[in-house]
Amino acid sequence: MRRGFYRLKGAKDNKKDPGESLGERLARLFDIPGDVYGNRPKVTAIGRGEVLIENFKGIMDFQSGMIRINTNNGVIKVTGEALNIREITNEEIIIGGKISNIDYDA
Amino acid sequence: MFLVHLWNYIRGYVIIIVTGKGIERFINICSKRQILLWDIVRADMDSASMKASIRGFRLMRPAARKSGCRVHIKKRCGLPFFLYRFKRRKGFKLGLFIFSALLILSVSIIWDIEIIGCKPEMIPQVMNVLNVDNIGRGSFKYKLNPKDIATKLVLNVDQIAWAGVEIKGVKLFITIKDSIEPPVLIKNDESFNIVAQRDGFVKSMEVYAGNALIKEGETVKKGQVLVSGKLESKNPEFGTRDVHALGRIIARTWYENSLPVSMIYTQRLKTGKIHKTVYIRFLDRRFKVSGGNLPYEMYETETVEKLITGPFGLKLPIGLTIDNSYEIVEKQVDLTLDEAIAVAVETAKEELRKLMPEDCIVIDEIVKHYDGENNTKYIQVVFECEEDIAGLEPVLQ
């Protein structure tokens, strides 16, 4: 059941343009941050050794030199040395290691 | 972060190694299913090690099947696994049980009694009251009722104004406030005479109230009225007035004791044999360890306490008690006349001292000896003393 729901949501997302929806536009009108409404990812880098990504959809690739994370706004690629996932839950992922790049749509 | 680690440790977690092609998929499914994973490290192309809670590990099976990964445990960490090891050790459990039982037992008994605030000579009285109720070191705290003990102390010990009993930890604190003895009230409306308490020769007298019937230098007999409580006026018309006679009559008194002189003296001698009885002492209780019954008819016992000394010079009421019993033989010894007389005089004096009142001052000692019947010699000891012989007696109407 859960699985079906997941697929349905994914299919809907694919069809839709990744641009702003009506709700998001409204949210912008009322100055509601994108990560509070919508599913925009929030990327927080703390120093050089820790990156926190909220509102992600899943990890696509996980190697010690590169981690690719799927979000609603495309794929975020984190590259570096000796990368590891400190913690992963439904809403957020904390990446540790020596980070050199955070790229979008890679 | 430390708290998180601590929480994970308490809950228990496993370090697992996941092998397979779809590790990313495995991680995604896990995170979607609320299975918390942390410290995920890629080991090589098709394996990664990560940590998961015990609950998470149980729920992991479908995720592993879907992603085609194999999961196996590298290490079990945390408190539940640590405790699991002790589950089967019976001796350990027994030890834990005995330890906690001893601990509870030792904190639920009184280890020490402290009496505060009273004169040292009253402590035995206080202890007597406690002993009657079997309260002492080693009695259970829960059986004691501080209020009851305090009430009993106040009722049974003289000269106590107030007693407070408090149990603090394993100590019983008894706080006592002495009362000041009320002065003896002299009722002026009742009439009393002063009578002689024993025969004597009046040396000096101070009469504060009453009509003195004797003079200094007179000899008085026991029971004789010395100061009358009836005040007679010089003028017969006024009649008499009843007063409470008061005064000090210092008189010479004599105490006499005669004893036959015995030429044979029984001496108690130690034979040199010692019998040791060893007890283990715990608080006020003693448990015999070795020794058995005493083989001697007569013995003197000396008790030696060997207590365990704790830290800070604290003496614990646990240790050994050793009773050294010395065998004693009574031996009849023939004495010379002088020695025999000396022994007899000493015994006579001791007997006399027991008879005499406390406030009596010995002025002179006279020792006489004379021959009695059947060739026995007698000695006579006379103490000449000075004391107050005034005794009060109500006047009978």
XYZ file of C-alpha atoms in Angstrom, chain B residues 7-279:
273
model
C 20.508 6.682 24.348
C 21.616 4.407 21.543
C 23.858 2.543 23.942
C 21.024 2.020 26.398
C 18.620 0.878 23.728
C 21.239 -1.289 22.041
C 22.271 -1.266 18.412
C 23.987 -3.461 15.858
C 26.747 -2.765 13.388
C 25.728 -4.486 10.195
C 27.418 -5.086 6.884
C 25.230 -4.871 3.824
C 26.477 -6.470 0.643
C 24.841 -6.318 -2.754
C 24.404 -4.084 -5.754
C 21.514 -2.005 -4.529
C 22.812 -0.541 -1.318
C 21.429 2.905 -2.149
C 18.025 1.362 -2.671
C 18.337 -0.461 0.593
C 19.120 2.769 2.421
C 16.237 4.563 0.728
C 13.724 1.895 1.635
C 14.977 1.885 5.193
C 14.652 5.630 5.554
C 11.163 5.590 4.069
C 10.140 2.918 6.554
C 11.297 4.957 9.520
C 14.283 2.736 10.151
C 17.007 4.961 11.499
C 20.457 4.276 10.108
C 23.610 6.078 11.052
C 27.333 6.048 10.439
C 27.011 4.549 7.000
C 30.434 3.996 5.511
C 31.085 2.583 2.091
C 33.602 -0.211 2.436
C 33.980 -1.066 -1.249
C 31.916 -1.199 -4.427
C 29.320 -3.628 -3.165
C 29.371 -3.436 0.612
C 28.774 -0.846 3.272
C 28.741 -0.942 7.053
C 26.158 0.928 9.075
C 24.541 1.045 12.460
C 20.912 0.371 13.217
C 18.804 -0.014 16.296
C 17.612 -3.441 17.346
C 14.065 -2.621 16.338
C 15.313 -1.265 13.035
C 17.280 -4.412 12.380
C 14.181 -6.559 12.879
C 12.247 -4.458 10.345
C 15.067 -4.544 7.831
C 14.319 -7.924 6.285
C 11.775 -6.757 3.623
C 14.048 -3.901 2.617
C 16.934 -6.284 2.150
C 14.815 -8.661 0.100
C 13.533 -5.875 -2.173
C 16.937 -4.392 -2.788
C 18.596 -7.777 -3.180
C 21.111 -7.112 -0.469
C 22.423 -9.426 2.169
C 22.659 -8.180 5.715
C 24.764 -9.658 8.419
C 25.696 -8.494 11.852
C 29.281 -7.480 12.520
C 28.924 -6.525 16.141
C 26.259 -6.178 18.786
C 26.646 -3.141 21.006
C 24.790 -1.646 23.906
C 23.342 -2.436 27.227
C 20.765 -5.105 26.262
C 23.472 -7.300 24.753
C 25.751 -6.673 27.707
C 23.018 -7.752 30.093
C 22.110 -10.734 27.982
C 25.470 -12.256 28.779
C 24.540 -12.351 32.470
C 21.199 -13.942 31.823
C 22.547 -17.436 32.022
C 25.067 -16.946 34.812
C 23.328 -18.231 37.895
C 26.189 -17.546 40.262
C 26.286 -13.947 39.177
C 22.569 -13.553 39.751
C 22.848 -15.185 43.143
C 25.721 -12.898 44.056
C 23.778 -9.871 42.921
C 20.834 -10.995 45.019
C 22.949 -11.627 48.107
C 24.704 -8.321 47.647
C 21.501 -6.346 47.421
C 19.995 -8.269 50.322
C 23.016 -7.521 52.492
C 22.976 -3.906 51.425
C 19.317 -3.497 52.305
C 19.828 -5.343 55.569
C 22.793 -3.262 56.558
C 21.068 0.033 55.929
C 17.942 -1.002 57.775
C 19.555 -1.605 61.133
C 20.892 0.755 63.754
C 24.670 0.798 63.769
C 25.339 3.325 66.441
C 23.596 5.139 69.226
C 24.587 8.640 70.153
C 23.370 10.244 73.342
C 23.757 13.986 73.373
C 23.291 16.609 75.976
C 23.118 14.796 79.265
C 25.437 14.185 82.160
C 27.665 11.150 81.742
C 26.228 9.473 84.811
C 22.786 9.425 83.247
C 23.837 7.471 80.205
C 23.576 4.070 81.935
C 20.024 4.895 82.956
C 19.155 5.823 79.407
C 20.779 2.677 78.105
C 18.818 0.617 80.636
C 15.553 1.948 79.300
C 16.673 1.094 75.798
C 17.766 -2.375 76.853
C 14.403 -3.151 78.391
C 12.831 -2.704 74.983
C 15.681 -4.541 73.261
C 16.735 -1.447 71.429
C 20.378 -1.454 70.682
C 22.838 -1.685 67.930
C 21.470 -4.150 65.423
C 17.782 -3.548 65.956
C 15.702 -2.817 62.909
C 15.004 0.790 62.131
C 11.484 0.139 60.940
C 10.454 -1.385 64.239
C 11.505 1.660 66.207
C 9.111 4.435 66.910
C 11.117 7.507 67.913
C 8.177 9.140 69.644
C 7.501 6.095 71.796
C 11.140 5.821 72.789
C 11.245 9.483 73.722
C 8.129 9.144 75.850
C 9.541 6.099 77.589
C 12.800 7.858 78.288
C 11.085 10.827 79.836
C 8.885 8.613 81.980
C 11.500 6.151 83.144
C 14.628 8.199 83.607
C 14.646 10.694 86.427
C 15.790 14.237 85.898
C 14.947 14.358 82.238
C 13.049 17.372 81.101
C 12.818 16.461 77.459
C 14.094 13.700 75.234
C 14.306 13.710 71.481
C 14.892 10.559 69.505
C 15.823 10.729 65.884
C 16.972 8.161 63.382
C 19.416 9.611 60.905
C 20.649 7.067 58.432
C 21.942 4.164 60.477
C 22.459 6.207 63.615
C 20.079 6.684 66.493
C 20.428 10.115 68.029
C 19.053 10.651 71.489
C 19.042 14.226 72.648
C 18.363 14.782 76.295
C 17.739 17.934 78.237
C 18.390 17.644 81.939
C 15.922 19.094 84.292
C 16.965 20.983 87.363
C 15.687 19.296 90.466
C 13.119 21.370 92.206
C 14.208 22.511 95.653
C 12.576 20.751 98.565
C 9.719 22.939 99.580
C 9.338 23.546 103.232
C 5.766 23.872 104.204
C 5.596 26.410 106.915
C 2.099 25.505 107.898
C 3.137 22.032 108.984
C 5.064 21.432 112.114
C 8.198 19.322 112.183
C 10.675 18.338 114.858
C 14.339 17.631 114.397
C 15.241 14.269 115.820
C 18.607 12.558 116.125
C 19.212 9.990 113.451
C 21.794 8.147 115.544
C 23.531 8.295 118.852
C 26.180 10.948 119.112
C 27.877 13.736 120.899
C 26.757 17.141 119.688
C 29.721 19.192 118.561
C 27.995 22.169 117.071
C 24.516 23.119 116.086
C 22.892 25.727 113.913
C 19.190 26.107 114.481
C 17.357 28.183 111.905
C 13.872 27.599 113.168
C 12.417 25.885 116.159
C 13.067 25.565 119.814
C 16.429 23.924 120.614
C 16.093 21.422 123.430
C 19.763 20.503 123.715
C 23.021 22.321 124.004
C 26.402 21.805 122.435
C 28.361 19.125 124.243
C 25.386 16.995 125.105
C 25.099 13.354 124.273
C 22.006 12.417 122.343
C 20.316 9.117 121.662
C 18.783 7.994 118.454
C 15.247 9.256 118.112
C 15.642 11.995 120.687
C 13.974 15.281 119.778
C 16.713 17.848 119.342
C 14.804 20.837 118.059
C 11.134 21.087 118.752
C 8.684 22.469 116.267
C 6.615 23.959 119.049
C 7.685 27.509 119.669
C 6.776 28.529 123.158
C 6.419 32.136 123.842
C 7.995 33.656 126.905
C 4.701 35.121 127.696
C 2.417 32.200 128.496
C -0.602 34.116 127.365
C 0.334 33.829 123.742
C 0.523 30.063 123.892
C 2.576 28.018 121.461
C 3.092 28.246 117.765
C 3.843 25.340 115.455
C 6.829 25.826 113.178
C 8.843 23.740 110.817
C 12.084 23.146 112.679
C 15.214 23.588 110.621
C 18.820 23.215 111.512
C 22.091 21.412 111.245
C 23.260 19.312 114.138
C 26.856 18.282 113.723
C 27.662 15.447 116.058
C 30.428 13.000 116.740
C 29.280 9.508 115.977
C 30.925 6.166 116.358
C 30.764 3.186 114.094
C 32.031 -0.050 115.442
C 32.633 -3.446 113.938
C 34.267 -6.489 115.491
C 35.449 -9.544 113.681
C 37.130 -12.780 114.697
C 40.689 -13.052 113.465
C 41.099 -16.025 111.218
C 44.582 -17.426 110.922
C 43.718 -19.100 107.651
C 43.349 -17.006 104.582
C 42.031 -18.232 101.287
C 44.016 -16.869 98.459
C 42.919 -16.888 94.859
C 45.732 -17.866 92.604
C 45.956 -18.070 88.859
C 47.209 -21.451 87.757
C 48.484 -20.073 84.513
C 46.096 -22.010 82.347
C 44.203 -19.914 79.845
C 41.130 -20.903 77.954
C 40.265 -18.829 74.944
C 36.779 -18.442 73.624
C 36.504 -16.590 70.361
C 33.332 -14.929 69.240
